[in-house]
Amino acid sequence: MRILVLHGPNLNLLGSREQSIYGTTSLDAIDAGLTKLADELTVDVDIRQSNAEGELVTWIQEARSGYDGILINPAAYTHTSVAIRDAVLAVALPTVEVHLSNIQGREAFRHHSHVADVAVGQVSGFGAESYFLGLRGLHAHLTSSRRPRKTSAPVRKKRGR
Ligand code: CA2
């Protein structure tokens, strides 16, 4: 199982500023935690960060070959990017959206996500833990959707006279 992890704009600054909102954990520390969890789940993760919307769109498109799912924090593009939403729809890979902060508890402009309704699910408000919960959720989703169907014939009830 191979998962593409994408961090959106400004997340490279994590841990250095706005610690009261986004915490003190650096992006490198989150990536290390994701890599460790991925090892435990026997999942391969490819982790990237970009400040450019187009680059994120290209990476999502390219995930069509070689990846089973996407874990993404689109950051501010969550609330603005129809292009990222369209790319997620186009690749049709199970996608989980994560946020460090609880976007529903913040300014009104952060309440709407262009990605949420095309994602398998969203995890928001648990700081760095949102990423780990998101990876576990995506892994569980992919594992259950891969399970082979039962092939045995259905049991039929005898009709009474
Ligand atoms: O809570 C989240 O994870 C967000 O996706 C973070 C975005 C914000 O625009 C979303 O509404 C919610 C912002 C990421 C910026 O990260 C910074 C980190 C340190 C210093 C400055 C910005």
mmCIF file of C-alpha atoms and ligand atoms in Angstrom:
data_model
loop_
_atom_site.group_PDB
_atom_site.id
_atom_site.type_symbol
_atom_site.label_atom_id
_atom_site.label_comp_id
_atom_site.label_asym_id
_atom_site.label_seq_id
_atom_site.Cartn_x
_atom_site.Cartn_y
_atom_site.Cartn_z
ATOM 1 C CA MET A 1 0.000 0.000 0.000
ATOM 2 C CA ARG A 2 1.446 3.348 -1.034
ATOM 3 C CA ILE A 3 0.162 6.697 0.238
ATOM 4 C CA LEU A 4 1.006 10.199 -0.942
ATOM 5 C CA VAL A 5 1.110 12.743 1.902
ATOM 6 C CA LEU A 6 0.774 16.394 0.871
ATOM 7 C CA HIS A 7 1.290 19.485 3.015
ATOM 8 C CA GLY A 8 0.012 22.768 1.607
ATOM 9 C CA PRO A 9 1.278 26.356 1.815
ATOM 10 C CA ASN A 10 3.083 27.753 4.855
ATOM 11 C CA LEU A 11 3.111 24.444 6.695
ATOM 12 C CA ASN A 12 6.917 24.496 6.301
ATOM 13 C CA LEU A 13 6.805 27.248 8.980
ATOM 14 C CA LEU A 14 5.236 24.975 11.594
ATOM 15 C CA GLY A 15 6.778 25.152 15.039
ATOM 16 C CA SER A 16 8.458 28.481 14.398
ATOM 17 C CA ARG A 17 5.459 30.876 14.424
ATOM 18 C CA GLU A 18 1.760 30.956 15.386
ATOM 19 C CA GLN A 19 2.437 28.278 17.997
ATOM 20 C CA SER A 20 -0.744 29.126 19.912
ATOM 21 C CA ILE A 21 -2.803 27.985 16.893
ATOM 22 C CA TYR A 22 -0.675 25.317 15.233
ATOM 23 C CA GLY A 23 1.447 24.049 18.132
ATOM 24 C CA THR A 24 5.175 23.664 18.589
ATOM 25 C CA THR A 25 5.722 20.536 16.509
ATOM 26 C CA SER A 26 7.779 21.133 13.373
ATOM 27 C CA LEU A 27 6.846 19.727 9.977
ATOM 28 C CA ASP A 28 9.958 17.520 10.102
ATOM 29 C CA ALA A 29 8.728 16.044 13.395
ATOM 30 C CA ILE A 30 5.274 15.366 11.906
ATOM 31 C CA ASP A 31 6.918 13.707 8.914
ATOM 32 C CA ALA A 32 9.066 11.549 11.210
ATOM 33 C CA GLY A 33 5.939 10.518 13.146
ATOM 34 C CA LEU A 34 4.128 9.665 9.911
ATOM 35 C CA THR A 35 7.083 7.601 8.692
ATOM 36 C CA LYS A 36 7.186 5.668 11.987
ATOM 37 C CA LEU A 37 3.432 5.020 11.938
ATOM 38 C CA ALA A 38 3.598 3.995 8.285
ATOM 39 C CA ASP A 39 6.262 1.404 9.203
ATOM 40 C CA GLU A 40 3.976 0.000 11.902
ATOM 41 C CA LEU A 41 1.089 -0.200 9.422
ATOM 42 C CA THR A 42 3.425 -1.589 6.718
ATOM 43 C CA VAL A 43 2.496 1.271 4.419
ATOM 44 C CA ASP A 44 4.866 3.238 2.159
ATOM 45 C CA VAL A 45 4.540 7.006 2.484
ATOM 46 C CA ASP A 46 5.843 9.641 0.096
ATOM 47 C CA ILE A 47 5.696 13.021 1.889
ATOM 48 C CA ARG A 48 5.882 16.403 0.123
ATOM 49 C CA GLN A 49 5.197 20.065 0.910
ATOM 50 C CA SER A 50 4.535 22.894 -1.500
ATOM 51 C CA ASN A 51 3.492 26.521 -1.314
ATOM 52 C CA ALA A 52 2.301 26.376 -4.948
ATOM 53 C CA GLU A 53 -1.234 25.346 -5.834
ATOM 54 C CA GLY A 54 -0.243 24.107 -9.300
ATOM 55 C CA GLU A 55 2.498 21.880 -7.913
ATOM 56 C CA LEU A 56 0.046 20.270 -5.493
ATOM 57 C CA VAL A 57 -2.417 19.733 -8.386
ATOM 58 C CA THR A 58 0.323 18.100 -10.491
ATOM 59 C CA TRP A 59 1.359 15.782 -7.645
ATOM 60 C CA ILE A 60 -2.281 14.753 -7.084
ATOM 61 C CA GLN A 61 -2.656 14.017 -10.823
ATOM 62 C CA GLU A 62 0.572 11.983 -10.863
ATOM 63 C CA ALA A 63 -0.604 9.900 -7.890
ATOM 64 C CA ARG A 64 -2.969 8.098 -10.280
ATOM 65 C CA SER A 65 -0.162 5.703 -11.084
ATOM 66 C CA GLY A 66 1.596 4.070 -8.180
ATOM 67 C CA TYR A 67 -0.432 5.252 -5.189
ATOM 68 C CA ASP A 68 -3.443 3.822 -3.367
ATOM 69 C CA GLY A 69 -4.531 6.922 -1.465
ATOM 70 C CA ILE A 70 -3.791 10.520 -0.544
ATOM 71 C CA LEU A 71 -3.484 12.182 2.877
ATOM 72 C CA ILE A 72 -3.600 15.953 2.460
ATOM 73 C CA ASN A 73 -3.557 19.115 4.508
ATOM 74 C CA PRO A 74 -4.360 21.625 1.757
ATOM 75 C CA ALA A 75 -3.837 24.442 4.324
ATOM 76 C CA ALA A 76 -5.292 27.761 3.042
ATOM 77 C CA TYR A 77 -6.108 26.150 -0.338
ATOM 78 C CA THR A 78 -8.729 24.108 1.534
ATOM 79 C CA HIS A 79 -10.959 27.161 1.458
ATOM 80 C CA THR A 80 -10.125 28.530 -1.990
ATOM 81 C CA SER A 81 -8.986 25.847 -4.397
ATOM 82 C CA VAL A 82 -11.451 24.386 -6.866
ATOM 83 C CA ALA A 83 -8.352 23.146 -8.753
ATOM 84 C CA ILE A 84 -7.262 20.889 -5.884
ATOM 85 C CA ARG A 85 -10.831 19.631 -5.457
ATOM 86 C CA ASP A 86 -11.053 18.872 -9.206
ATOM 87 C CA ALA A 87 -7.709 17.023 -9.113
ATOM 88 C CA VAL A 88 -8.860 14.863 -6.187
ATOM 89 C CA LEU A 89 -12.063 14.073 -8.097
ATOM 90 C CA ALA A 90 -10.141 13.347 -11.301
ATOM 91 C CA VAL A 91 -7.694 10.840 -9.783
ATOM 92 C CA ALA A 92 -10.493 9.116 -7.882
ATOM 93 C CA LEU A 93 -8.073 7.918 -5.182
ATOM 94 C CA PRO A 94 -9.386 7.670 -1.617
ATOM 95 C CA THR A 95 -8.331 10.937 0.017
ATOM 96 C CA VAL A 96 -8.328 12.001 3.657
ATOM 97 C CA GLU A 97 -8.190 15.704 4.556
ATOM 98 C CA VAL A 98 -6.441 16.743 7.760
ATOM 99 C CA HIS A 99 -6.077 19.981 9.692
ATOM 100 C CA LEU A 100 -4.047 20.811 12.766
ATOM 101 C CA SER A 101 -6.580 23.343 14.026
ATOM 102 C CA ASN A 102 -10.334 22.892 14.344
ATOM 103 C CA ILE A 103 -11.384 24.814 11.245
ATOM 104 C CA GLN A 104 -15.041 24.847 12.378
ATOM 105 C CA GLY A 105 -14.062 26.731 15.538
ATOM 106 C CA ARG A 106 -12.178 29.472 13.707
ATOM 107 C CA GLU A 107 -13.071 32.349 11.363
ATOM 108 C CA ALA A 108 -16.136 31.823 9.141
ATOM 109 C CA PHE A 109 -13.997 31.805 5.958
ATOM 110 C CA ARG A 110 -12.286 28.624 7.222
ATOM 111 C CA HIS A 111 -15.532 26.742 7.779
ATOM 112 C CA HIS A 112 -15.951 25.687 4.170
ATOM 113 C CA SER A 113 -13.663 23.124 2.588
ATOM 114 C CA HIS A 114 -13.669 22.514 -1.172
ATOM 115 C CA VAL A 115 -12.123 19.104 -0.513
ATOM 116 C CA ALA A 116 -14.246 17.715 2.338
ATOM 117 C CA ASP A 117 -17.141 16.344 0.289
ATOM 118 C CA VAL A 118 -14.881 14.604 -2.231
ATOM 119 C CA ALA A 119 -12.735 13.079 0.536
ATOM 120 C CA VAL A 120 -13.306 9.827 2.395
ATOM 121 C CA GLY A 121 -13.159 11.849 5.618
ATOM 122 C CA GLN A 122 -11.717 14.823 7.440
ATOM 123 C CA VAL A 123 -9.754 15.017 10.720
ATOM 124 C CA SER A 124 -9.499 18.483 12.228
ATOM 125 C CA GLY A 125 -8.410 19.999 15.526
ATOM 126 C CA PHE A 126 -6.002 17.493 17.063
ATOM 127 C CA GLY A 127 -2.735 19.196 16.188
ATOM 128 C CA ALA A 128 -0.074 16.850 14.801
ATOM 129 C CA GLU A 129 -2.245 13.932 15.926
ATOM 130 C CA SER A 130 -4.729 14.821 13.146
ATOM 131 C CA TYR A 131 -2.184 13.512 10.623
ATOM 132 C CA PHE A 132 -1.700 10.238 12.518
ATOM 133 C CA LEU A 133 -5.455 9.713 12.953
ATOM 134 C CA GLY A 134 -5.891 10.531 9.265
ATOM 135 C CA LEU A 135 -3.251 8.004 8.211
ATOM 136 C CA ARG A 136 -4.856 5.318 10.395
ATOM 137 C CA GLY A 137 -8.279 6.132 8.926
ATOM 138 C CA LEU A 138 -7.037 6.031 5.352
ATOM 139 C CA HIS A 139 -5.200 2.761 5.988
ATOM 140 C CA ALA A 140 -8.371 1.221 7.514
ATOM 141 C CA HIS A 141 -10.439 2.445 4.569
ATOM 142 C CA LEU A 142 -8.011 1.027 2.012
ATOM 143 C CA THR A 143 -7.692 -2.260 3.891
ATOM 144 C CA SER A 144 -11.438 -2.792 4.111
ATOM 145 C CA SER A 145 -12.040 -1.836 0.487
ATOM 146 C CA ARG A 146 -9.365 -4.348 -0.592
ATOM 147 C CA ARG A 147 -10.920 -7.265 1.333
ATOM 148 C CA PRO A 148 -12.047 -9.962 -1.131
ATOM 149 C CA ARG A 149 -15.787 -10.548 -1.460
ATOM 150 C CA LYS A 150 -17.343 -13.656 0.054
ATOM 151 C CA THR A 151 -17.887 -16.232 -2.674
ATOM 152 C CA SER A 152 -20.011 -18.778 -0.800
ATOM 153 C CA ALA A 153 -23.659 -19.057 -1.837
ATOM 154 C CA PRO A 154 -26.179 -17.312 0.443
ATOM 155 C CA VAL A 155 -27.956 -19.517 3.005
ATOM 156 C CA ARG A 156 -31.616 -19.901 1.996
ATOM 157 C CA LYS A 157 -34.302 -20.366 4.588
ATOM 158 C CA LYS A 158 -36.654 -23.336 4.136
ATOM 159 C CA ARG A 159 -40.242 -22.273 3.693
ATOM 160 C CA GLY A 160 -42.683 -23.786 6.177
ATOM 161 C CA ARG A 161 -45.875 -25.478 4.811
HETATM 162 O O1 CA2 B 1 -5.284 23.820 10.713
HETATM 163 C C1 CA2 B 1 -4.742 23.558 9.637
HETATM 164 O O2 CA2 B 1 -4.043 22.560 9.460
HETATM 165 C C2 CA2 B 1 -4.894 24.526 8.467
HETATM 166 O O3 CA2 B 1 -4.965 23.752 7.283
HETATM 167 C C3 CA2 B 1 -3.655 25.395 8.479
HETATM 168 C C4 CA2 B 1 -3.685 26.497 7.424
HETATM 169 C C5 CA2 B 1 -4.983 27.294 7.517
HETATM 170 O O4 CA2 B 1 -5.036 28.230 6.447
HETATM 171 C C6 CA2 B 1 -6.202 26.391 7.456
HETATM 172 O O5 CA2 B 1 -7.361 27.177 7.602
HETATM 173 C C7 CA2 B 1 -6.164 25.360 8.560
HETATM 174 C C8 CA2 B 1 -2.509 27.448 7.622
HETATM 175 C C9 CA2 B 1 -1.173 26.827 7.625
HETATM 176 C C10 CA2 B 1 -0.169 27.881 7.975
HETATM 177 O O6 CA2 B 1 0.748 27.336 8.883
HETATM 178 C C11 CA2 B 1 1.560 28.188 9.566
HETATM 179 C C12 CA2 B 1 2.409 27.632 10.487
HETATM 180 C C13 CA2 B 1 3.251 28.423 11.204
HETATM 181 C C14 CA2 B 1 3.258 29.792 11.007
HETATM 182 C C15 CA2 B 1 2.420 30.350 10.090
HETATM 183 C C16 CA2 B 1 1.571 29.552 9.364
#
